[in-house]
PDB file of C-alpha atoms in Angstrom:
ATOM      1  CA  MET A  64    -137.838 -69.868  38.809  1.00  0.00           C
ATOM      2  CA  LYS A  65    -141.270 -68.667  39.891  1.00  0.00           C
ATOM      3  CA  ARG A  66    -144.093 -69.199  37.384  1.00  0.00           C
ATOM      4  CA  VAL A  67    -146.772 -66.541  36.731  1.00  0.00           C
ATOM      5  CA  LEU A  68    -150.001 -67.128  34.811  1.00  0.00           C
ATOM      6  CA  VAL A  69    -151.156 -63.967  32.986  1.00  0.00           C
ATOM      7  CA  VAL A  70    -154.852 -63.955  32.062  1.00  0.00           C
ATOM      8  CA  ASP A  71    -156.109 -61.176  29.789  1.00  0.00           C
ATOM      9  CA  ASP A  72    -158.167 -61.167  26.588  1.00  0.00           C
ATOM     10  CA  ASP A  73    -156.227 -58.177  25.230  1.00  0.00           C
ATOM     11  CA  PRO A  74    -153.163 -59.652  23.458  1.00  0.00           C
ATOM     12  CA  THR A  75    -151.289 -56.363  23.719  1.00  0.00           C
ATOM     13  CA  VAL A  76    -151.667 -56.255  27.495  1.00  0.00           C
ATOM     14  CA  SER A  77    -150.691 -59.931  27.811  1.00  0.00           C
ATOM     15  CA  GLU A  78    -147.630 -59.448  25.621  1.00  0.00           C
ATOM     16  CA  VAL A  79    -146.393 -56.394  27.517  1.00  0.00           C
ATOM     17  CA  VAL A  80    -147.000 -57.893  30.966  1.00  0.00           C
ATOM     18  CA  ALA A  81    -145.442 -61.228  29.970  1.00  0.00           C
ATOM     19  CA  GLY A  82    -142.415 -59.413  28.539  1.00  0.00           C
ATOM     20  CA  TYR A  83    -141.773 -57.419  31.701  1.00  0.00           C
ATOM     21  CA  LEU A  84    -142.217 -60.492  33.906  1.00  0.00           C
ATOM     22  CA  ASP A  85    -139.900 -62.528  31.687  1.00  0.00           C
ATOM     23  CA  ARG A  86    -137.189 -59.872  31.907  1.00  0.00           C
ATOM     24  CA  ALA A  87    -137.645 -59.844  35.699  1.00  0.00           C
ATOM     25  CA  GLY A  88    -136.781 -63.552  35.789  1.00  0.00           C
ATOM     26  CA  PHE A  89    -140.206 -65.206  35.884  1.00  0.00           C
ATOM     27  CA  ALA A  90    -141.484 -68.098  33.792  1.00  0.00           C
ATOM     28  CA  VAL A  91    -144.748 -66.934  32.208  1.00  0.00           C
ATOM     29  CA  ASP A  92    -147.846 -68.738  30.901  1.00  0.00           C
ATOM     30  CA  VAL A  93    -150.641 -66.832  29.149  1.00  0.00           C
ATOM     31  CA  ALA A  94    -154.397 -67.477  28.855  1.00  0.00           C
ATOM     32  CA  ALA A  95    -156.906 -65.353  26.914  1.00  0.00           C
ATOM     33  CA  ASP A  96    -160.196 -66.328  28.571  1.00  0.00           C
ATOM     34  CA  GLY A  97    -161.640 -67.689  31.796  1.00  0.00           C
ATOM     35  CA  PRO A  98    -161.995 -71.398  30.938  1.00  0.00           C
ATOM     36  CA  ALA A  99    -158.477 -71.476  29.456  1.00  0.00           C
ATOM     37  CA  ALA A 100    -157.115 -69.879  32.643  1.00  0.00           C
ATOM     38  CA  VAL A 101    -158.723 -72.500  34.898  1.00  0.00           C
ATOM     39  CA  ALA A 102    -157.486 -75.296  32.632  1.00  0.00           C
ATOM     40  CA  GLN A 103    -153.951 -73.870  32.466  1.00  0.00           C
ATOM     41  CA  ALA A 104    -153.755 -73.469  36.244  1.00  0.00           C
ATOM     42  CA  ALA A 105    -154.846 -77.106  36.673  1.00  0.00           C
ATOM     43  CA  LEU A 106    -152.353 -78.325  34.069  1.00  0.00           C
ATOM     44  CA  ARG A 107    -149.338 -76.460  35.426  1.00  0.00           C
ATOM     45  CA  THR A 108    -149.837 -74.829  38.803  1.00  0.00           C
ATOM     46  CA  PRO A 109    -148.447 -71.278  38.820  1.00  0.00           C
ATOM     47  CA  ASP A 110    -146.910 -69.533  41.821  1.00  0.00           C
ATOM     48  CA  LEU A 111    -149.087 -66.452  41.153  1.00  0.00           C
ATOM     49  CA  VAL A 112    -151.890 -65.414  38.799  1.00  0.00           C
ATOM     50  CA  VAL A 113    -152.251 -61.972  37.190  1.00  0.00           C
ATOM     51  CA  LEU A 114    -155.955 -61.974  36.357  1.00  0.00           C
ATOM     52  CA  ASP A 115    -158.093 -59.548  34.359  1.00  0.00           C
ATOM     53  CA  LEU A 116    -161.561 -58.922  35.803  1.00  0.00           C
ATOM     54  CA  MET A 117    -163.365 -58.726  32.432  1.00  0.00           C
ATOM     55  CA  LEU A 118    -162.886 -61.958  30.482  1.00  0.00           C
ATOM     56  CA  PRO A 119    -164.882 -63.834  27.822  1.00  0.00           C
ATOM     57  CA  GLY A 120    -166.398 -67.167  28.763  1.00  0.00           C
ATOM     58  CA  MET A 121    -166.001 -66.685  32.524  1.00  0.00           C
ATOM     59  CA  ASP A 122    -165.280 -63.461  34.372  1.00  0.00           C
ATOM     60  CA  GLY A 123    -162.244 -62.935  36.555  1.00  0.00           C
ATOM     61  CA  LEU A 124    -164.229 -63.225  39.776  1.00  0.00           C
ATOM     62  CA  GLU A 125    -165.363 -66.756  38.907  1.00  0.00           C
ATOM     63  CA  VAL A 126    -161.883 -67.692  37.693  1.00  0.00           C
ATOM     64  CA  CYS A 127    -160.463 -66.486  41.010  1.00  0.00           C
ATOM     65  CA  ARG A 128    -163.039 -68.512  42.972  1.00  0.00           C
ATOM     66  CA  ARG A 129    -162.283 -71.692  41.034  1.00  0.00           C
ATOM     67  CA  ILE A 130    -158.517 -71.346  41.153  1.00  0.00           C
ATOM     68  CA  ARG A 131    -158.455 -70.579  44.872  1.00  0.00           C
ATOM     69  CA  ALA A 132    -160.870 -73.444  45.584  1.00  0.00           C
ATOM     70  CA  THR A 133    -158.203 -75.926  44.457  1.00  0.00           C
ATOM     71  CA  ALA A 134    -155.040 -74.220  45.730  1.00  0.00           C
ATOM     72  CA  PRO A 135    -154.223 -71.131  47.852  1.00  0.00           C
ATOM     73  CA  LEU A 136    -152.559 -69.354  44.920  1.00  0.00           C
ATOM     74  CA  PRO A 137    -151.766 -65.638  45.180  1.00  0.00           C
ATOM     75  CA  VAL A 138    -153.871 -63.585  42.751  1.00  0.00           C
ATOM     76  CA  ILE A 139    -153.353 -60.017  41.530  1.00  0.00           C
ATOM     77  CA  MET A 140    -156.439 -58.757  39.731  1.00  0.00           C
ATOM     78  CA  LEU A 141    -156.409 -56.303  36.817  1.00  0.00           C
ATOM     79  CA  THR A 142    -159.430 -54.111  36.227  1.00  0.00           C
ATOM     80  CA  ALA A 143    -160.243 -51.316  33.815  1.00  0.00           C
ATOM     81  CA  ARG A 144    -163.190 -50.279  35.933  1.00  0.00           C
ATOM     82  CA  GLY A 145    -163.008 -47.314  38.263  1.00  0.00           C
ATOM     83  CA  ASP A 146    -165.866 -48.538  40.429  1.00  0.00           C
ATOM     84  CA  GLU A 147    -164.662 -49.275  43.959  1.00  0.00           C
ATOM     85  CA  GLU A 148    -167.302 -51.997  44.293  1.00  0.00           C
ATOM     86  CA  ASP A 149    -165.640 -54.055  41.553  1.00  0.00           C
ATOM     87  CA  ARG A 150    -162.253 -53.790  43.221  1.00  0.00           C
ATOM     88  CA  ILE A 151    -163.719 -54.791  46.580  1.00  0.00           C
ATOM     89  CA  LEU A 152    -165.451 -57.794  44.993  1.00  0.00           C
ATOM     90  CA  GLY A 153    -162.084 -58.955  43.686  1.00  0.00           C
ATOM     91  CA  LEU A 154    -160.557 -58.766  47.148  1.00  0.00           C
ATOM     92  CA  GLU A 155    -163.531 -60.487  48.732  1.00  0.00           C
ATOM     93  CA  VAL A 156    -163.269 -63.559  46.472  1.00  0.00           C
ATOM     94  CA  GLY A 157    -159.644 -63.974  47.510  1.00  0.00           C
ATOM     95  CA  ALA A 158    -157.479 -61.709  45.356  1.00  0.00           C
ATOM     96  CA  ASP A 159    -154.386 -60.583  47.247  1.00  0.00           C
ATOM     97  CA  ASP A 160    -154.036 -57.312  45.368  1.00  0.00           C
ATOM     98  CA  TYR A 161    -155.400 -55.444  42.372  1.00  0.00           C
ATOM     99  CA  VAL A 162    -154.048 -53.004  39.800  1.00  0.00           C
ATOM    100  CA  THR A 163    -156.299 -50.614  37.867  1.00  0.00           C
ATOM    101  CA  LYS A 164    -155.782 -50.143  34.118  1.00  0.00           C
ATOM    102  CA  PRO A 165    -153.990 -48.267  32.712  1.00  0.00           C
ATOM    103  CA  PHE A 166    -151.054 -49.327  34.866  1.00  0.00           C
ATOM    104  CA  SER A 167    -147.287 -49.246  34.833  1.00  0.00           C
ATOM    105  CA  PRO A 168    -145.861 -52.684  33.926  1.00  0.00           C
ATOM    106  CA  ARG A 169    -142.915 -51.957  36.227  1.00  0.00           C
ATOM    107  CA  GLU A 170    -145.299 -51.316  39.129  1.00  0.00           C
ATOM    108  CA  LEU A 171    -147.088 -54.586  38.373  1.00  0.00           C
ATOM    109  CA  VAL A 172    -143.783 -56.483  38.483  1.00  0.00           C
ATOM    110  CA  LEU A 173    -143.038 -54.890  41.875  1.00  0.00           C
ATOM    111  CA  ARG A 174    -146.464 -55.951  43.137  1.00  0.00           C
ATOM    112  CA  VAL A 175    -145.858 -59.509  41.889  1.00  0.00           C
ATOM    113  CA  GLU A 176    -142.478 -59.632  43.626  1.00  0.00           C
ATOM    114  CA  SER A 177    -143.966 -58.238  46.843  1.00  0.00           C
ATOM    115  CA  VAL A 178    -146.786 -60.795  46.976  1.00  0.00           C
ATOM    116  CA  LEU A 179    -144.455 -63.691  46.159  1.00  0.00           C
ATOM    117  CA  ARG A 180    -141.962 -62.646  48.826  1.00  0.00           C
ATOM    118  CA  ARG A 181    -144.677 -62.855  51.453  1.00  0.00           C
ATOM    119  CA  SER A 182    -145.991 -66.174  50.170  1.00  0.00           C
ATOM    120  CA  GLY A 183    -142.592 -67.801  49.686  1.00  0.00           C
ATOM    121  CA  ALA A 184    -141.854 -68.979  53.242  1.00  0.00           C
ATOM    122  CA  PRO A 185    -141.805 -72.792  53.537  1.00  0.00           C
ATOM    123  CA  THR A 186    -144.909 -74.284  55.075  1.00  0.00           C
ATOM    124  CA  ALA A 187    -144.932 -76.784  57.919  1.00  0.00           C
ATOM    125  CA  ALA A 188    -146.400 -79.345  55.527  1.00  0.00           C
ATOM    126  CA  ARG A 189    -143.267 -79.077  53.367  1.00  0.00           C
ATOM    127  CA  THR A 190    -140.708 -78.961  56.139  1.00  0.00           C
ATOM    128  CA  GLY A 191    -142.358 -80.998  58.851  1.00  0.00           C
ATOM    129  CA  ALA A 192    -141.121 -78.351  61.287  1.00  0.00           C
ATOM    130  CA  SER A 193    -142.621 -75.557  63.303  1.00  0.00           C
ATOM    131  CA  GLY A 194    -141.016 -72.392  64.534  1.00  0.00           C
ATOM    132  CA  THR A 195    -141.806 -70.074  67.421  1.00  0.00           C
ATOM    133  CA  TRP A 196    -145.523 -69.533  67.763  1.00  0.00           C
ATOM    134  CA  LEU A 197    -146.926 -66.142  68.757  1.00  0.00           C
ATOM    135  CA  ARG A 198    -150.055 -66.507  70.879  1.00  0.00           C
ATOM    136  CA  ALA A 199    -152.756 -63.937  71.578  1.00  0.00           C
ATOM    137  CA  GLY A 200    -155.922 -65.072  73.305  1.00  0.00           C
ATOM    138  CA  PRO A 201    -157.524 -67.778  71.127  1.00  0.00           C
ATOM    139  CA  LEU A 202    -155.166 -67.025  68.234  1.00  0.00           C
ATOM    140  CA  ALA A 203    -151.706 -68.343  67.437  1.00  0.00           C
ATOM    141  CA  VAL A 204    -149.438 -67.833  64.429  1.00  0.00           C
ATOM    142  CA  ASP A 205    -146.191 -69.462  63.346  1.00  0.00           C
ATOM    143  CA  PRO A 206    -144.485 -66.811  61.164  1.00  0.00           C
ATOM    144  CA  ALA A 207    -141.824 -69.213  59.859  1.00  0.00           C
ATOM    145  CA  ALA A 208    -144.313 -71.798  58.610  1.00  0.00           C
ATOM    146  CA  ARG A 209    -147.046 -69.189  57.939  1.00  0.00           C
ATOM    147  CA  ARG A 210    -149.618 -71.162  59.910  1.00  0.00           C
ATOM    148  CA  ALA A 211    -152.387 -69.685  62.010  1.00  0.00           C
ATOM    149  CA  THR A 212    -154.879 -71.275  64.403  1.00  0.00           C
ATOM    150  CA  ARG A 213    -157.933 -70.187  66.383  1.00  0.00           C
ATOM    151  CA  ASP A 214    -158.715 -72.282  69.447  1.00  0.00           C
ATOM    152  CA  GLY A 215    -156.425 -74.927  67.964  1.00  0.00           C
ATOM    153  CA  ALA A 216    -158.217 -75.098  64.601  1.00  0.00           C
ATOM    154  CA  GLU A 217    -156.249 -74.207  61.478  1.00  0.00           C
ATOM    155  CA  LEU A 218    -157.256 -70.928  59.835  1.00  0.00           C
ATOM    156  CA  ALA A 219    -157.429 -70.638  56.047  1.00  0.00           C
ATOM    157  CA  LEU A 220    -155.931 -67.183  55.498  1.00  0.00           C
ATOM    158  CA  THR A 221    -154.805 -65.412  52.357  1.00  0.00           C
ATOM    159  CA  ILE A 222    -151.306 -63.972  52.247  1.00  0.00           C
ATOM    160  CA  ARG A 223    -152.401 -60.496  53.299  1.00  0.00           C
ATOM    161  CA  GLU A 224    -154.775 -61.782  55.960  1.00  0.00           C
ATOM    162  CA  PHE A 225    -151.928 -63.732  57.536  1.00  0.00           C
ATOM    163  CA  ASP A 226    -149.627 -60.702  57.345  1.00  0.00           C
ATOM    164  CA  LEU A 227    -152.280 -58.531  58.999  1.00  0.00           C
ATOM    165  CA  LEU A 228    -152.887 -61.034  61.778  1.00  0.00           C
ATOM    166  CA  GLU A 229    -149.164 -61.406  62.463  1.00  0.00           C
ATOM    167  CA  PHE A 230    -148.785 -57.608  62.593  1.00  0.00           C
ATOM    168  CA  PHE A 231    -151.697 -57.250  65.015  1.00  0.00           C
ATOM    169  CA  ILE A 232    -150.402 -59.998  67.310  1.00  0.00           C
ATOM    170  CA  ARG A 233    -146.971 -58.368  67.379  1.00  0.00           C
ATOM    171  CA  ASN A 234    -148.509 -54.970  68.161  1.00  0.00           C
ATOM    172  CA  PRO A 235    -151.318 -55.496  70.706  1.00  0.00           C
ATOM    173  CA  GLY A 236    -153.130 -52.517  72.164  1.00  0.00           C
ATOM    174  CA  ARG A 237    -151.672 -50.087  69.640  1.00  0.00           C
ATOM    175  CA  ALA A 238    -153.941 -47.957  67.440  1.00  0.00           C
ATOM    176  CA  THR A 239    -152.675 -48.155  63.860  1.00  0.00           C
ATOM    177  CA  SER A 240    -153.950 -46.115  60.926  1.00  0.00           C
ATOM    178  CA  ARG A 241    -154.806 -47.626  57.550  1.00  0.00           C
ATOM    179  CA  GLU A 242    -151.906 -45.638  56.070  1.00  0.00           C
ATOM    180  CA  GLN A 243    -149.529 -47.231  58.582  1.00  0.00           C
ATOM    181  CA  LEU A 244    -150.916 -50.700  57.849  1.00  0.00           C
ATOM    182  CA  MET A 245    -150.419 -50.060  54.130  1.00  0.00           C
ATOM    183  CA  GLN A 246    -146.778 -49.223  54.824  1.00  0.00           C
ATOM    184  CA  ARG A 247    -146.021 -51.886  57.447  1.00  0.00           C
ATOM    185  CA  VAL A 248    -147.999 -54.830  56.048  1.00  0.00           C
ATOM    186  CA  TRP A 249    -148.180 -54.159  52.316  1.00  0.00           C
ATOM    187  CA  GLY A 250    -144.811 -52.409  52.149  1.00  0.00           C
ATOM    188  CA  TRP A 251    -146.243 -49.581  50.030  1.00  0.00           C
ATOM    189  CA  GLU A 252    -145.917 -45.871  50.657  1.00  0.00           C
ATOM    190  CA  PHE A 253    -149.191 -45.188  48.852  1.00  0.00           C
ATOM    191  CA  GLY A 254    -152.204 -47.118  47.585  1.00  0.00           C
ATOM    192  CA  ASP A 255    -155.976 -47.451  47.786  1.00  0.00           C
ATOM    193  CA  LEU A 256    -156.808 -47.633  51.490  1.00  0.00           C
ATOM    194  CA  SER A 257    -160.019 -49.568  50.778  1.00  0.00           C
ATOM    195  CA  THR A 258    -157.687 -52.546  50.273  1.00  0.00           C
ATOM    196  CA  VAL A 259    -156.840 -52.397  53.984  1.00  0.00           C
ATOM    197  CA  THR A 260    -160.491 -52.011  54.972  1.00  0.00           C
ATOM    198  CA  VAL A 261    -161.580 -55.068  52.989  1.00  0.00           C
ATOM    199  CA  HIS A 262    -158.772 -57.256  54.332  1.00  0.00           C
ATOM    200  CA  VAL A 263    -159.502 -56.265  57.938  1.00  0.00           C
ATOM    201  CA  ARG A 264    -163.169 -57.131  57.382  1.00  0.00           C
ATOM    202  CA  ARG A 265    -162.260 -60.526  55.874  1.00  0.00           C
ATOM    203  CA  LEU A 266    -159.858 -61.238  58.738  1.00  0.00           C
ATOM    204  CA  ARG A 267    -162.542 -60.412  61.300  1.00  0.00           C
ATOM    205  CA  GLU A 268    -164.857 -62.943  59.641  1.00  0.00           C
ATOM    206  CA  LYS A 269    -162.291 -65.643  60.379  1.00  0.00           C
ATOM    207  CA  VAL A 270    -161.088 -64.717  63.879  1.00  0.00           C
ATOM    208  CA  GLU A 271    -164.015 -63.012  65.635  1.00  0.00           C
ATOM    209  CA  ASP A 272    -166.893 -64.760  67.402  1.00  0.00           C
ATOM    210  CA  ASP A 273    -169.211 -62.097  65.989  1.00  0.00           C
ATOM    211  CA  PRO A 274    -167.623 -60.131  63.099  1.00  0.00           C
ATOM    212  CA  ALA A 275    -170.434 -57.553  63.311  1.00  0.00           C
ATOM    213  CA  ARG A 276    -169.345 -56.798  66.904  1.00  0.00           C
ATOM    214  CA  PRO A 277    -165.583 -57.331  66.830  1.00  0.00           C
ATOM    215  CA  ARG A 278    -163.809 -57.637  70.155  1.00  0.00           C
ATOM    216  CA  LEU A 279    -160.297 -58.604  68.987  1.00  0.00           C
ATOM    217  CA  ILE A 280    -159.814 -56.121  66.119  1.00  0.00           C
ATOM    218  CA  SER A 281    -161.511 -52.883  67.123  1.00  0.00           C
ATOM    219  CA  THR A 282    -162.150 -49.844  64.964  1.00  0.00           C
ATOM    220  CA  VAL A 283    -160.634 -46.693  66.461  1.00  0.00           C
ATOM    221  CA  TRP A 284    -162.736 -43.969  64.906  1.00  0.00           C
ATOM    222  CA  GLY A 285    -160.707 -41.296  63.187  1.00  0.00           C
ATOM    223  CA  VAL A 286    -157.526 -43.362  63.547  1.00  0.00           C
ATOM    224  CA  GLY A 287    -157.722 -46.929  62.281  1.00  0.00           C
ATOM    225  CA  TYR A 288    -157.673 -50.268  64.114  1.00  0.00           C
ATOM    226  CA  ARG A 289    -156.457 -51.732  67.394  1.00  0.00           C
ATOM    227  CA  PHE A 290    -155.868 -55.366  68.357  1.00  0.00           C
ATOM    228  CA  ASP A 291    -157.023 -56.171  71.901  1.00  0.00           C
ATOM    229  CA  PRO A 292    -156.498 -59.865  72.692  1.00  0.00           C
ATOM    230  CA  PRO A 293    -157.547 -61.117  76.115  1.00  0.00           C
ATOM    231  CA  GLY A 294    -154.405 -61.514  78.195  1.00  0.00           C
ATOM    232  CA  GLY A 295    -152.174 -59.719  75.686  1.00  0.00           C
ATOM    233  CA  ALA A 296    -149.771 -61.423  73.269  1.00  0.00           C
ATOM    234  CA  GLU A 297    -146.657 -63.512  73.761  1.00  0.00           C
ATOM    235  CA  GLY A 298    -144.206 -65.698  71.882  1.00  0.00           C
ATOM    236  CA  GLU A 299    -143.852 -69.380  72.702  1.00  0.00           C
ATOM    237  CA  VAL A 300    -142.638 -72.635  71.224  1.00  0.00           C
ATOM    238  CA  GLY A 301    -145.322 -75.201  70.510  1.00  0.00           C
ATOM    239  CA  ASP A 302    -147.805 -76.506  67.996  1.00  0.00           C
ATOM    240  CA  GLY A 303    -150.336 -73.665  68.320  1.00  0.00           C
ATOM    241  CA  ARG A 304    -152.969 -75.882  69.873  1.00  0.00           C
TER     242      ARG A 304
END
């Protein structure tokens, strides 16, 4: 049973969200403020955190930083704010997704299930095994173990960053719109496209020599993005180094 930590200072919101997650088959812990959330996550590590942005004692951004500093836990951020800057800040500190209040509890459960599906593959550290690596220029990914390297060095990627990189490596030289990336990578037919923009920017910071002048992930104006690895992309068996 997957465990979800719900962090919100509104007891009504926590109760409703916890109830829907419980009925969907999740074990649920609840925290009402930032320090309690950090302590709860350290006491009993959840598989995913549903985290409100506005919290007493410590805001959601700082909670997200502290939780993700100790473990690469998936985070879905809740925010009552309509300001795009706040949503982008949440993504930039490592949140995998966000939902704006008021929201449908059923939609939130679907988002939780979607994020957990993509984070649930066994890692090489757990299995001691590696699958077929896909290589593109300096980059290599092992989809089975969800490992990625650049010039042989392990990359610390969030769930969505890994999914984006795998998609790009599998589709070199193809211009893809943000709407298509939302559908193919996130699995959603609709959503805030700034989510895609922020994740592409974060991915560039980890794979490009100069993120300000990207050469691997290019912007195709009026369309979206294109992945142009030197020498193309190919699948191979190996350790990614």
